[in-house]
Amino acid sequence: MLAGKRILLIIGGGIAAYKSLDLIRRLRAQNATVTPVITNAAKEFVTPLSVSALAGEKVYQDLFDLTDEAEMGHIELSRAADLIVVAPATADLCAKMAGGHANDLASTLLMATDKRVLIAPTMNVRMWQHPANQRNLATLQADGILTVGPNEGDMACGEFGPGRMAEPDEIVDAVTAALATGPLAGRHVLVTSGPTHEPIDPVRYIANRSSGAQGTAIAQALAALGADITFVTGPADVAPPSGVTVMPVQTAVEMAEAVKSALPADAAVFAAAVADWHVVNAAQSKIKKDAKGSLPVLKFAENPDILAQVSGMKKGRPKLVVGFAAETDNVTQNATAKRKRKKCDWIVANDVSPSTGIMGGSENAVTLITKDGSQDWPRMSKRQVADRLAGAIADALGAAGDT
Ligand code: CTP
């Protein structure tokens, strides 16, 4: 599947570097060429000899190596690949990338490249959660750097939590998605997904039962058709898809901001279950029960309707805007009215009554509503709904042509 593709693999200095040896094997099994670069810290975990032997290629190590520079300069090296993969991407490498440092071969290649970069972050759970690291990650994601993982689980340091490097197979999937050629190659598609959390006080919030499963599946299916995906997600139960640009948010207002900053896009799919209201008088500290037993009174204000805002854009509107309609009664009728009201091109309507088991479940039964009428799709897995919708989006964008 990766035949003819050239991957520049930068191996950072983390214990997960041992998995990068397996990653090289798996990338080569897909017929990719892997050019390895190893940092000084990585040499504490794996040897240049083993990396080079598995890659079947010379391993690059030093910025100021005269022989290397004579054969292939670092600028050329950074551009000869189809994709740069950083695995493991340590906290230090992420910080260097976010800060634009260029003080060794790896960081210089990452600064000099004109190719896409996919990172597989890994570090101790506390380091992962540290605000400095989270800031760096947000910067990298805003710069369009693709991420895969980290996963949650037992760590080599004996702690548990997010920070384990994605498994080699997951990284290969992310590489495949990043290099996908397909009907949506070169198209940018924005997908919103998951619920939003609207704070009441620092420990309480208003949410809904959306798991993010349908939005995640749609983003994955669009990526598999070659689209470049920006995935704006509320706090979902399911992990975001690999190989896409993830913008995590909490509230509807944050989601609206993230969507604005992610545009322009060729198409936008609004699968998120956005809260309609937020609490205006959210407390800065925890609301306590008072002795008289008086109850707190929450005041609400309407959230921005992100779908309606994007559909109504006079300039730079995506060619295809797809909304969702979560309904419990008169599904087709309500969703048809919603499509007109929100001025989107398509609405994917579903019945979210508890008896359907759709919200939070693995299946979906949807009706696709367009200006030409409605089409009931049979009940199928969310993945199948996603594939079919992605195919329809590819057809519609293909028919719309380039601008
Ligand atoms: N949506 C949005 N921003 C909001 C509310 C909804 O972008 N503030 C989007 C959703 O992502 C979905 C569509 O609008 O694509 C419809 O969401 P839904 O909750 O069904 O509709 P509402 O506008 O909330 O209408 P109602 O709850 O009255 O049915």
CSV table of C-alpha atoms and ligand atoms in Angstrom, one decimal:
chain,number,residue,atom,x,y,z
A,1,MET,CA,0.0,0.0,0.0
A,2,LEU,CA,2.9,2.3,0.6
A,3,ALA,CA,4.8,1.2,-2.5
A,4,GLY,CA,7.2,3.8,-3.7
A,5,LYS,CA,6.7,6.1,-0.7
A,6,ARG,CA,9.7,7.5,1.1
A,7,ILE,CA,9.5,7.9,4.8
A,8,LEU,CA,12.1,9.9,6.7
A,9,LEU,CA,11.9,8.4,10.2
A,10,ILE,CA,13.3,10.4,13.1
A,11,ILE,CA,13.8,8.3,16.1
A,12,GLY,CA,13.8,10.3,19.4
A,13,GLY,CA,15.3,9.3,22.7
A,14,GLY,CA,12.6,7.4,24.6
A,15,ILE,CA,12.2,3.8,25.7
A,16,ALA,CA,9.6,3.4,23.0
A,17,ALA,CA,12.5,3.7,20.5
A,18,TYR,CA,12.6,-0.2,20.5
A,19,LYS,CA,9.1,-0.1,18.9
A,20,SER,CA,10.5,2.0,16.1
A,21,LEU,CA,12.6,-1.0,15.0
A,22,ASP,CA,9.4,-2.9,14.5
A,23,LEU,CA,7.9,0.2,12.8
A,24,ILE,CA,10.7,0.1,10.3
A,25,ARG,CA,10.0,-3.5,9.5
A,26,ARG,CA,6.3,-2.9,9.1
A,27,LEU,CA,6.7,0.1,6.8
A,28,ARG,CA,9.1,-1.9,4.7
A,29,ALA,CA,6.7,-4.7,4.6
A,30,GLN,CA,4.3,-2.2,2.9
A,31,ASN,CA,7.1,-1.5,0.4
A,32,ALA,CA,7.9,1.9,1.7
A,33,THR,CA,11.5,3.1,1.8
A,34,VAL,CA,12.6,4.2,5.2
A,35,THR,CA,15.5,6.7,5.7
A,36,PRO,CA,16.3,6.7,9.4
A,37,VAL,CA,17.6,9.6,11.5
A,38,ILE,CA,18.6,9.0,15.0
A,39,THR,CA,19.1,11.5,17.8
A,40,ASN,CA,21.9,11.3,20.3
A,41,ALA,CA,19.5,10.4,23.1
A,42,ALA,CA,17.9,7.7,20.9
A,43,LYS,CA,21.3,6.0,20.7
A,44,GLU,CA,21.0,5.3,24.4
A,45,PHE,CA,18.0,3.0,23.6
A,46,VAL,CA,18.7,1.6,20.1
A,47,THR,CA,21.9,1.3,18.2
A,48,PRO,CA,22.5,3.0,14.8
A,49,LEU,CA,23.6,-0.4,13.5
A,50,SER,CA,20.3,-2.1,14.3
A,51,VAL,CA,18.3,0.8,12.8
A,52,SER,CA,20.4,0.9,9.7
A,53,ALA,CA,20.3,-2.9,9.3
A,54,LEU,CA,16.5,-3.0,9.5
A,55,ALA,CA,16.0,0.0,7.3
A,56,GLY,CA,18.5,-1.3,4.7
A,57,GLU,CA,19.6,2.3,4.5
A,58,LYS,CA,22.3,4.5,5.9
A,59,VAL,CA,21.3,6.1,9.3
A,60,TYR,CA,21.8,9.9,9.6
A,61,GLN,CA,23.0,11.1,12.9
A,62,ASP,CA,25.0,14.4,12.8
A,63,LEU,CA,24.1,17.9,11.6
A,64,PHE,CA,27.7,18.7,10.8
A,65,ASP,CA,28.9,15.4,9.3
A,66,LEU,CA,31.0,16.4,6.3
A,67,THR,CA,30.6,13.1,4.5
A,68,ASP,CA,26.8,13.2,4.8
A,69,GLU,CA,26.6,16.8,3.8
A,70,ALA,CA,28.7,16.0,0.7
A,71,GLU,CA,26.4,13.0,-0.2
A,72,MET,CA,23.1,14.5,0.7
A,73,GLY,CA,22.8,17.8,2.5
A,74,HIS,CA,20.3,18.1,5.4
A,75,ILE,CA,18.0,20.4,3.4
A,76,GLU,CA,17.8,17.8,0.6
A,77,LEU,CA,17.3,15.1,3.2
A,78,SER,CA,14.4,17.0,4.7
A,79,ARG,CA,12.7,17.3,1.4
A,80,ALA,CA,13.4,14.0,-0.4
A,81,ALA,CA,10.8,12.1,1.7
A,82,ASP,CA,7.1,12.0,1.1
A,83,LEU,CA,6.4,12.2,4.8
A,84,ILE,CA,8.5,12.7,7.9
A,85,VAL,CA,7.6,10.5,10.9
A,86,VAL,CA,8.9,11.3,14.4
A,87,ALA,CA,8.6,8.2,16.6
A,88,PRO,CA,9.1,8.3,19.4
A,89,ALA,CA,8.4,12.1,19.6
A,90,THR,CA,9.7,12.9,23.1
A,91,ALA,CA,8.6,15.9,25.2
A,92,ASP,CA,11.9,17.5,24.3
A,93,LEU,CA,11.5,16.9,20.5
A,94,CYS,CA,7.9,18.3,20.7
A,95,ALA,CA,9.2,21.3,22.6
A,96,LYS,CA,11.9,21.9,20.0
A,97,MET,CA,9.5,21.6,17.2
A,98,ALA,CA,7.0,24.0,18.8
A,99,GLY,CA,9.7,26.5,19.6
A,100,GLY,CA,11.3,26.3,16.1
A,101,HIS,CA,14.7,25.1,17.4
A,102,ALA,CA,17.3,23.8,14.9
A,103,ASN,CA,20.3,22.8,17.0
A,104,ASP,CA,20.7,19.2,15.9
A,105,LEU,CA,20.0,17.2,12.8
A,106,ALA,CA,16.5,16.1,13.8
A,107,SER,CA,15.2,19.5,14.8
A,108,THR,CA,16.9,21.1,11.7
A,109,LEU,CA,15.3,18.6,9.4
A,110,LEU,CA,11.9,19.3,11.0
A,111,MET,CA,12.4,23.1,10.5
A,112,ALA,CA,13.7,22.8,6.9
A,113,THR,CA,11.1,20.4,5.5
A,114,ASP,CA,8.3,21.3,3.1
A,115,LYS,CA,6.7,17.9,3.7
A,116,ARG,CA,4.0,16.9,6.1
A,117,VAL,CA,5.1,15.6,9.5
A,118,LEU,CA,3.5,12.9,11.6
A,119,ILE,CA,4.5,12.6,15.3
A,120,ALA,CA,4.0,9.7,17.7
A,121,PRO,CA,4.4,11.4,21.1
A,122,THR,CA,5.4,9.4,24.1
A,123,MET,CA,6.5,10.3,27.5
A,124,ASN,CA,5.7,9.8,31.2
A,125,VAL,CA,2.1,10.5,32.1
A,126,ARG,CA,3.0,13.6,34.2
A,127,MET,CA,5.1,15.0,31.4
A,128,TRP,CA,2.3,14.4,29.0
A,129,GLN,CA,-0.2,16.2,31.2
A,130,HIS,CA,2.2,19.1,32.0
A,131,PRO,CA,0.8,22.4,30.8
A,132,ALA,CA,4.0,23.2,28.9
A,133,ASN,CA,3.7,19.9,26.9
A,134,GLN,CA,0.0,20.4,26.3
A,135,ARG,CA,0.8,24.0,25.0
A,136,ASN,CA,3.4,22.6,22.7
A,137,LEU,CA,1.1,19.9,21.4
A,138,ALA,CA,-1.6,22.5,20.7
A,139,THR,CA,1.0,24.7,18.8
A,140,LEU,CA,2.1,21.7,16.8
A,141,GLN,CA,-1.5,20.7,15.9
A,142,ALA,CA,-2.3,24.3,14.9
A,143,ASP,CA,0.8,24.2,12.7
A,144,GLY,CA,-0.8,21.2,10.9
A,145,ILE,CA,1.5,18.6,12.4
A,146,LEU,CA,-0.3,15.2,12.4
A,147,THR,CA,-0.3,13.1,15.5
A,148,VAL,CA,-0.9,9.5,16.3
A,149,GLY,CA,-1.4,8.5,20.0
A,150,PRO,CA,-0.3,8.5,22.7
A,151,ASN,CA,-2.2,5.6,24.1
A,152,GLU,CA,-3.2,5.0,27.7
A,153,GLY,CA,-1.8,2.1,29.6
A,154,ASP,CA,1.0,0.8,31.8
A,155,MET,CA,4.2,2.7,31.3
A,156,ALA,CA,7.8,1.6,31.4
A,157,CYS,CA,8.3,3.9,34.4
A,158,GLY,CA,5.7,2.0,36.4
A,159,GLU,CA,3.0,4.6,36.1
A,160,PHE,CA,-0.3,4.3,34.3
A,161,GLY,CA,-2.1,6.8,32.0
A,162,PRO,CA,-1.7,8.5,28.6
A,163,GLY,CA,1.8,8.6,27.3
A,164,ARG,CA,2.5,5.2,25.7
A,165,MET,CA,3.6,5.5,22.1
A,166,ALA,CA,1.1,4.3,19.6
A,167,GLU,CA,1.7,0.7,18.4
A,168,PRO,CA,3.6,0.3,15.1
A,169,ASP,CA,0.5,-0.9,13.3
A,170,GLU,CA,-1.4,2.2,14.4
A,171,ILE,CA,1.5,4.4,13.2
A,172,VAL,CA,1.5,2.5,9.8
A,173,ASP,CA,-2.3,3.3,9.6
A,174,ALA,CA,-1.6,6.9,10.3
A,175,VAL,CA,1.2,7.0,7.7
A,176,THR,CA,-1.2,5.4,5.1
A,177,ALA,CA,-3.9,7.9,5.9
A,178,ALA,CA,-1.4,10.8,5.6
A,179,LEU,CA,-0.1,9.6,2.3
A,180,ALA,CA,-3.5,8.4,1.0
A,181,THR,CA,-4.2,9.1,-2.6
A,182,GLY,CA,-7.9,8.9,-3.4
A,183,PRO,CA,-10.8,11.0,-4.7
A,184,LEU,CA,-10.3,13.4,-1.8
A,185,ALA,CA,-6.5,13.8,-2.0
A,186,GLY,CA,-5.6,17.5,-1.7
A,187,ARG,CA,-9.1,18.3,-0.3
A,188,HIS,CA,-9.3,19.8,3.2
A,189,VAL,CA,-12.3,18.6,5.2
A,190,LEU,CA,-13.3,19.9,8.6
A,191,VAL,CA,-15.2,17.5,10.9
A,192,THR,CA,-16.7,18.4,14.3
A,193,SER,CA,-17.4,15.6,16.7
A,194,GLY,CA,-18.3,14.6,20.2
A,195,PRO,CA,-20.2,16.4,22.9
A,196,THR,CA,-19.4,19.7,24.4
A,197,HIS,CA,-19.0,20.4,28.1
A,198,GLU,CA,-20.5,23.5,29.5
A,199,PRO,CA,-19.2,24.4,33.0
A,200,ILE,CA,-21.5,25.1,35.9
A,201,ASP,CA,-18.5,25.5,38.3
A,202,PRO,CA,-15.0,24.2,38.2
A,203,VAL,CA,-16.1,20.6,38.9
A,204,ARG,CA,-19.5,20.3,37.3
A,205,TYR,CA,-20.7,20.7,33.7
A,206,ILE,CA,-23.6,20.1,31.4
A,207,ALA,CA,-23.0,17.5,28.7
A,208,ASN,CA,-24.8,15.0,26.5
A,209,ARG,CA,-24.5,11.3,25.7
A,210,SER,CA,-22.6,11.7,22.4
A,211,SER,CA,-19.6,9.3,22.3
A,212,GLY,CA,-18.0,10.9,19.3
A,213,ALA,CA,-18.1,7.5,17.5
A,214,GLN,CA,-19.9,8.6,14.4
A,215,GLY,CA,-17.8,11.8,13.9
A,216,THR,CA,-14.6,9.8,14.4
A,217,ALA,CA,-15.7,7.2,11.9
A,218,ILE,CA,-16.5,9.9,9.4
A,219,ALA,CA,-13.2,11.6,9.8
A,220,GLN,CA,-11.4,8.2,9.4
A,221,ALA,CA,-13.4,7.3,6.3
A,222,LEU,CA,-12.7,10.7,4.7
A,223,ALA,CA,-9.0,10.4,5.5
A,224,ALA,CA,-9.0,7.0,3.9
A,225,LEU,CA,-10.2,8.7,0.7
A,226,GLY,CA,-7.2,11.0,0.8
A,227,ALA,CA,-8.7,14.0,2.5
A,228,ASP,CA,-6.7,16.2,4.8
A,229,ILE,CA,-8.8,16.3,7.9
A,230,THR,CA,-9.1,18.9,10.7
A,231,PHE,CA,-10.9,17.1,13.5
A,232,VAL,CA,-12.4,19.5,16.1
A,233,THR,CA,-13.6,17.4,18.9
A,234,GLY,CA,-15.3,17.9,22.3
A,235,PRO,CA,-14.5,15.5,25.1
A,236,ALA,CA,-15.4,12.2,23.4
A,237,ASP,CA,-15.4,8.6,24.7
A,238,VAL,CA,-13.6,7.3,21.6
A,239,ALA,CA,-10.0,8.2,20.7
A,240,PRO,CA,-9.6,10.6,17.8
A,241,PRO,CA,-8.7,9.0,14.4
A,242,SER,CA,-5.0,8.6,13.5
A,243,GLY,CA,-3.3,10.7,10.9
A,244,VAL,CA,-5.6,13.7,11.2
A,245,THR,CA,-5.1,17.2,12.7
A,246,VAL,CA,-6.9,17.1,16.0
A,247,MET,CA,-8.2,20.3,17.7
A,248,PRO,CA,-9.5,19.3,21.2
A,249,VAL,CA,-12.1,21.7,22.8
A,250,GLN,CA,-14.4,21.6,25.8
A,251,THR,CA,-17.2,24.1,25.2
A,252,ALA,CA,-19.4,25.2,22.2
A,253,VAL,CA,-17.7,28.6,22.2
A,254,GLU,CA,-14.3,27.0,22.0
A,255,MET,CA,-15.6,24.7,19.2
A,256,ALA,CA,-16.8,27.8,17.3
A,257,GLU,CA,-13.4,29.4,17.6
A,258,ALA,CA,-11.5,26.3,16.5
A,259,VAL,CA,-13.8,25.8,13.5
A,260,LYS,CA,-13.2,29.4,12.5
A,261,SER,CA,-9.4,29.0,12.8
A,262,ALA,CA,-9.5,25.7,10.8
A,263,LEU,CA,-11.2,27.3,7.8
A,264,PRO,CA,-11.0,27.4,4.8
A,265,ALA,CA,-12.1,23.9,3.9
A,266,ASP,CA,-13.6,22.2,0.8
A,267,ALA,CA,-16.2,20.5,2.9
A,268,ALA,CA,-17.3,20.6,6.5
A,269,VAL,CA,-19.2,17.9,8.4
A,270,PHE,CA,-20.8,18.9,11.7
A,271,ALA,CA,-21.3,15.7,13.6
A,272,ALA,CA,-20.7,17.2,17.0
A,273,ALA,CA,-23.6,17.2,19.5
A,274,VAL,CA,-23.1,20.8,20.5
A,275,ALA,CA,-24.8,22.1,23.6
A,276,ASP,CA,-27.5,24.7,22.8
A,277,TRP,CA,-26.8,26.8,25.9
A,278,HIS,CA,-24.1,27.6,28.3
A,279,VAL,CA,-24.3,28.8,31.9
A,280,VAL,CA,-23.7,32.5,32.0
A,281,ASN,CA,-23.4,32.6,35.8
A,282,ALA,CA,-20.9,29.6,36.0
A,283,ALA,CA,-19.2,29.9,39.3
A,284,GLN,CA,-15.4,30.3,39.6
A,285,SER,CA,-15.3,28.1,42.7
A,286,LYS,CA,-17.3,25.1,43.6
A,287,ILE,CA,-20.9,25.8,44.4
A,288,LYS,CA,-21.6,24.7,48.0
A,289,LYS,CA,-25.0,23.7,49.6
A,290,ASP,CA,-26.1,26.4,51.9
A,291,ALA,CA,-27.5,25.9,55.4
A,292,LYS,CA,-31.0,27.1,54.4
A,293,GLY,CA,-31.2,24.6,51.6
A,294,SER,CA,-31.7,27.2,48.9
A,295,LEU,CA,-31.0,25.9,45.4
A,296,PRO,CA,-28.6,27.4,42.9
A,297,VAL,CA,-30.2,29.2,40.0
A,298,LEU,CA,-28.5,28.7,36.7
A,299,LYS,CA,-28.9,31.4,34.0
A,300,PHE,CA,-28.4,30.2,30.4
A,301,ALA,CA,-27.4,32.0,27.2
A,302,GLU,CA,-27.6,30.5,23.7
A,303,ASN,CA,-24.4,29.1,22.2
A,304,PRO,CA,-23.3,30.1,18.7
A,305,ASP,CA,-24.8,27.9,16.1
A,306,ILE,CA,-21.6,26.8,14.4
A,307,LEU,CA,-23.3,25.0,11.6
A,308,ALA,CA,-25.5,27.9,10.8
A,309,GLN,CA,-22.6,30.3,11.0
A,310,VAL,CA,-20.5,28.4,8.5
A,311,SER,CA,-23.5,27.6,6.2
A,312,GLY,CA,-24.3,31.3,6.1
A,313,MET,CA,-20.7,32.5,5.3
A,314,LYS,CA,-20.8,35.0,2.4
A,315,LYS,CA,-17.1,34.5,1.6
A,316,GLY,CA,-15.1,31.3,1.8
A,317,ARG,CA,-18.0,29.0,2.6
A,318,PRO,CA,-17.0,25.3,2.1
A,319,LYS,CA,-18.5,24.0,-1.1
A,320,LEU,CA,-20.4,21.3,0.8
A,321,VAL,CA,-21.7,21.8,4.4
A,322,VAL,CA,-23.1,18.7,6.0
A,323,GLY,CA,-25.1,19.0,9.3
A,324,PHE,CA,-26.5,16.3,11.5
A,325,ALA,CA,-30.0,16.4,13.1
A,326,ALA,CA,-30.5,14.5,16.3
A,327,GLU,CA,-34.2,14.1,16.7
A,328,THR,CA,-36.6,12.1,18.8
A,329,ASP,CA,-39.9,12.8,16.9
A,330,ASN,CA,-40.9,13.4,13.3
A,331,VAL,CA,-37.3,12.8,12.3
A,332,THR,CA,-37.5,13.5,8.5
A,333,GLN,CA,-39.9,16.4,8.8
A,334,ASN,CA,-37.9,18.2,11.6
A,335,ALA,CA,-34.6,17.5,9.9
A,336,THR,CA,-35.9,18.9,6.6
A,337,ALA,CA,-36.9,22.1,8.3
A,338,LYS,CA,-33.5,22.2,10.1
A,339,ARG,CA,-31.6,21.9,6.8
A,340,LYS,CA,-33.5,24.9,5.5
A,341,ARG,CA,-33.2,26.9,8.7
A,342,LYS,CA,-29.5,26.3,9.0
A,343,LYS,CA,-28.9,26.7,5.2
A,344,CYS,CA,-26.6,23.7,5.0
A,345,ASP,CA,-26.4,21.5,1.9
A,346,TRP,CA,-27.1,18.1,3.5
A,347,ILE,CA,-28.5,17.0,6.8
A,348,VAL,CA,-27.8,13.5,8.1
A,349,ALA,CA,-30.8,12.9,10.3
A,350,ASN,CA,-31.0,10.2,13.0
A,351,ASP,CA,-33.5,9.2,15.6
A,352,VAL,CA,-31.8,9.4,19.0
A,353,SER,CA,-34.7,8.2,21.1
A,354,PRO,CA,-33.3,6.0,23.9
A,355,SER,CA,-35.1,2.9,22.4
A,356,THR,CA,-33.0,3.1,19.2
A,357,GLY,CA,-29.7,2.7,21.2
A,358,ILE,CA,-28.0,4.9,18.6
A,359,MET,CA,-26.6,7.6,20.9
A,360,GLY,CA,-23.5,6.0,22.4
A,361,GLY,CA,-24.1,2.8,20.5
A,362,SER,CA,-22.2,1.3,17.5
A,363,GLU,CA,-24.9,1.3,14.9
A,364,ASN,CA,-26.8,4.1,13.2
A,365,ALA,CA,-29.9,4.4,11.0
A,366,VAL,CA,-29.9,7.7,9.1
A,367,THR,CA,-31.8,9.6,6.6
A,368,LEU,CA,-29.8,11.8,4.2
A,369,ILE,CA,-31.7,15.0,3.4
A,370,THR,CA,-30.6,17.1,0.5
A,371,LYS,CA,-32.3,19.8,-1.5
A,372,ASP,CA,-33.6,17.1,-3.7
A,373,GLY,CA,-35.4,15.2,-1.0
A,374,SER,CA,-34.7,12.5,1.6
A,375,GLN,CA,-33.1,9.0,1.4
A,376,ASP,CA,-33.4,6.4,4.2
A,377,TRP,CA,-30.3,4.3,4.7
A,378,PRO,CA,-30.7,0.9,6.3
A,379,ARG,CA,-29.5,0.5,9.9
A,380,MET,CA,-25.8,-0.3,9.7
A,381,SER,CA,-22.6,0.2,11.7
A,382,LYS,CA,-21.4,3.7,12.3
A,383,ARG,CA,-18.3,2.8,10.3
A,384,GLN,CA,-20.5,1.8,7.3
A,385,VAL,CA,-22.5,5.0,7.6
A,386,ALA,CA,-19.2,6.9,7.6
A,387,ASP,CA,-17.9,5.1,4.5
A,388,ARG,CA,-21.1,5.7,2.6
A,389,LEU,CA,-21.2,9.4,3.6
A,390,ALA,CA,-17.5,9.8,2.7
A,391,GLY,CA,-18.2,8.3,-0.7
A,392,ALA,CA,-21.1,10.7,-1.3
A,393,ILE,CA,-19.0,13.6,-0.2
A,394,ALA,CA,-16.2,12.6,-2.6
A,395,ASP,CA,-18.8,12.3,-5.4
A,396,ALA,CA,-20.2,15.7,-4.6
A,397,LEU,CA,-16.8,17.5,-4.4
A,398,GLY,CA,-15.7,15.7,-7.6
A,399,ALA,CA,-18.8,17.0,-9.3
A,400,ALA,CA,-18.3,20.5,-7.9
A,401,GLY,CA,-14.7,20.5,-9.4
A,402,ASP,CA,-11.8,22.6,-8.4
A,403,THR,CA,-12.1,26.3,-7.7
B,1,CTP,N1,-24.9,22.6,15.8
B,1,CTP,C1,-23.9,23.5,15.8
B,1,CTP,N2,-23.8,24.4,16.8
B,1,CTP,C2,-24.8,24.4,17.8
B,1,CTP,C3,-25.8,23.5,17.7
B,1,CTP,C4,-25.9,22.5,16.7
B,1,CTP,O1,-23.0,23.5,14.9
B,1,CTP,N3,-24.7,25.4,18.7
B,1,CTP,C5,-24.9,21.6,14.7
B,1,CTP,C6,-24.7,20.1,15.1
B,1,CTP,O2,-23.4,19.8,15.0
B,1,CTP,C7,-25.6,19.4,14.0
B,1,CTP,C8,-26.7,20.4,13.7
B,1,CTP,O3,-26.2,21.7,14.2
B,1,CTP,O4,-24.8,19.3,12.8
B,1,CTP,C9,-28.0,20.1,14.4
B,1,CTP,O5,-27.8,19.9,15.8
B,1,CTP,P1,-29.1,19.5,16.7
B,1,CTP,O6,-28.7,19.4,18.1
B,1,CTP,O7,-29.9,18.4,16.1
B,1,CTP,O8,-30.0,20.8,16.4
B,1,CTP,P2,-30.2,22.1,17.2
B,1,CTP,O9,-29.8,23.3,16.4
B,1,CTP,O10,-29.6,21.9,18.6
B,1,CTP,O11,-31.8,22.1,17.2
B,1,CTP,P3,-32.8,21.4,18.3
B,1,CTP,O12,-32.0,21.0,19.5
B,1,CTP,O13,-33.7,22.5,18.5
B,1,CTP,O14,-33.4,20.3,17.6
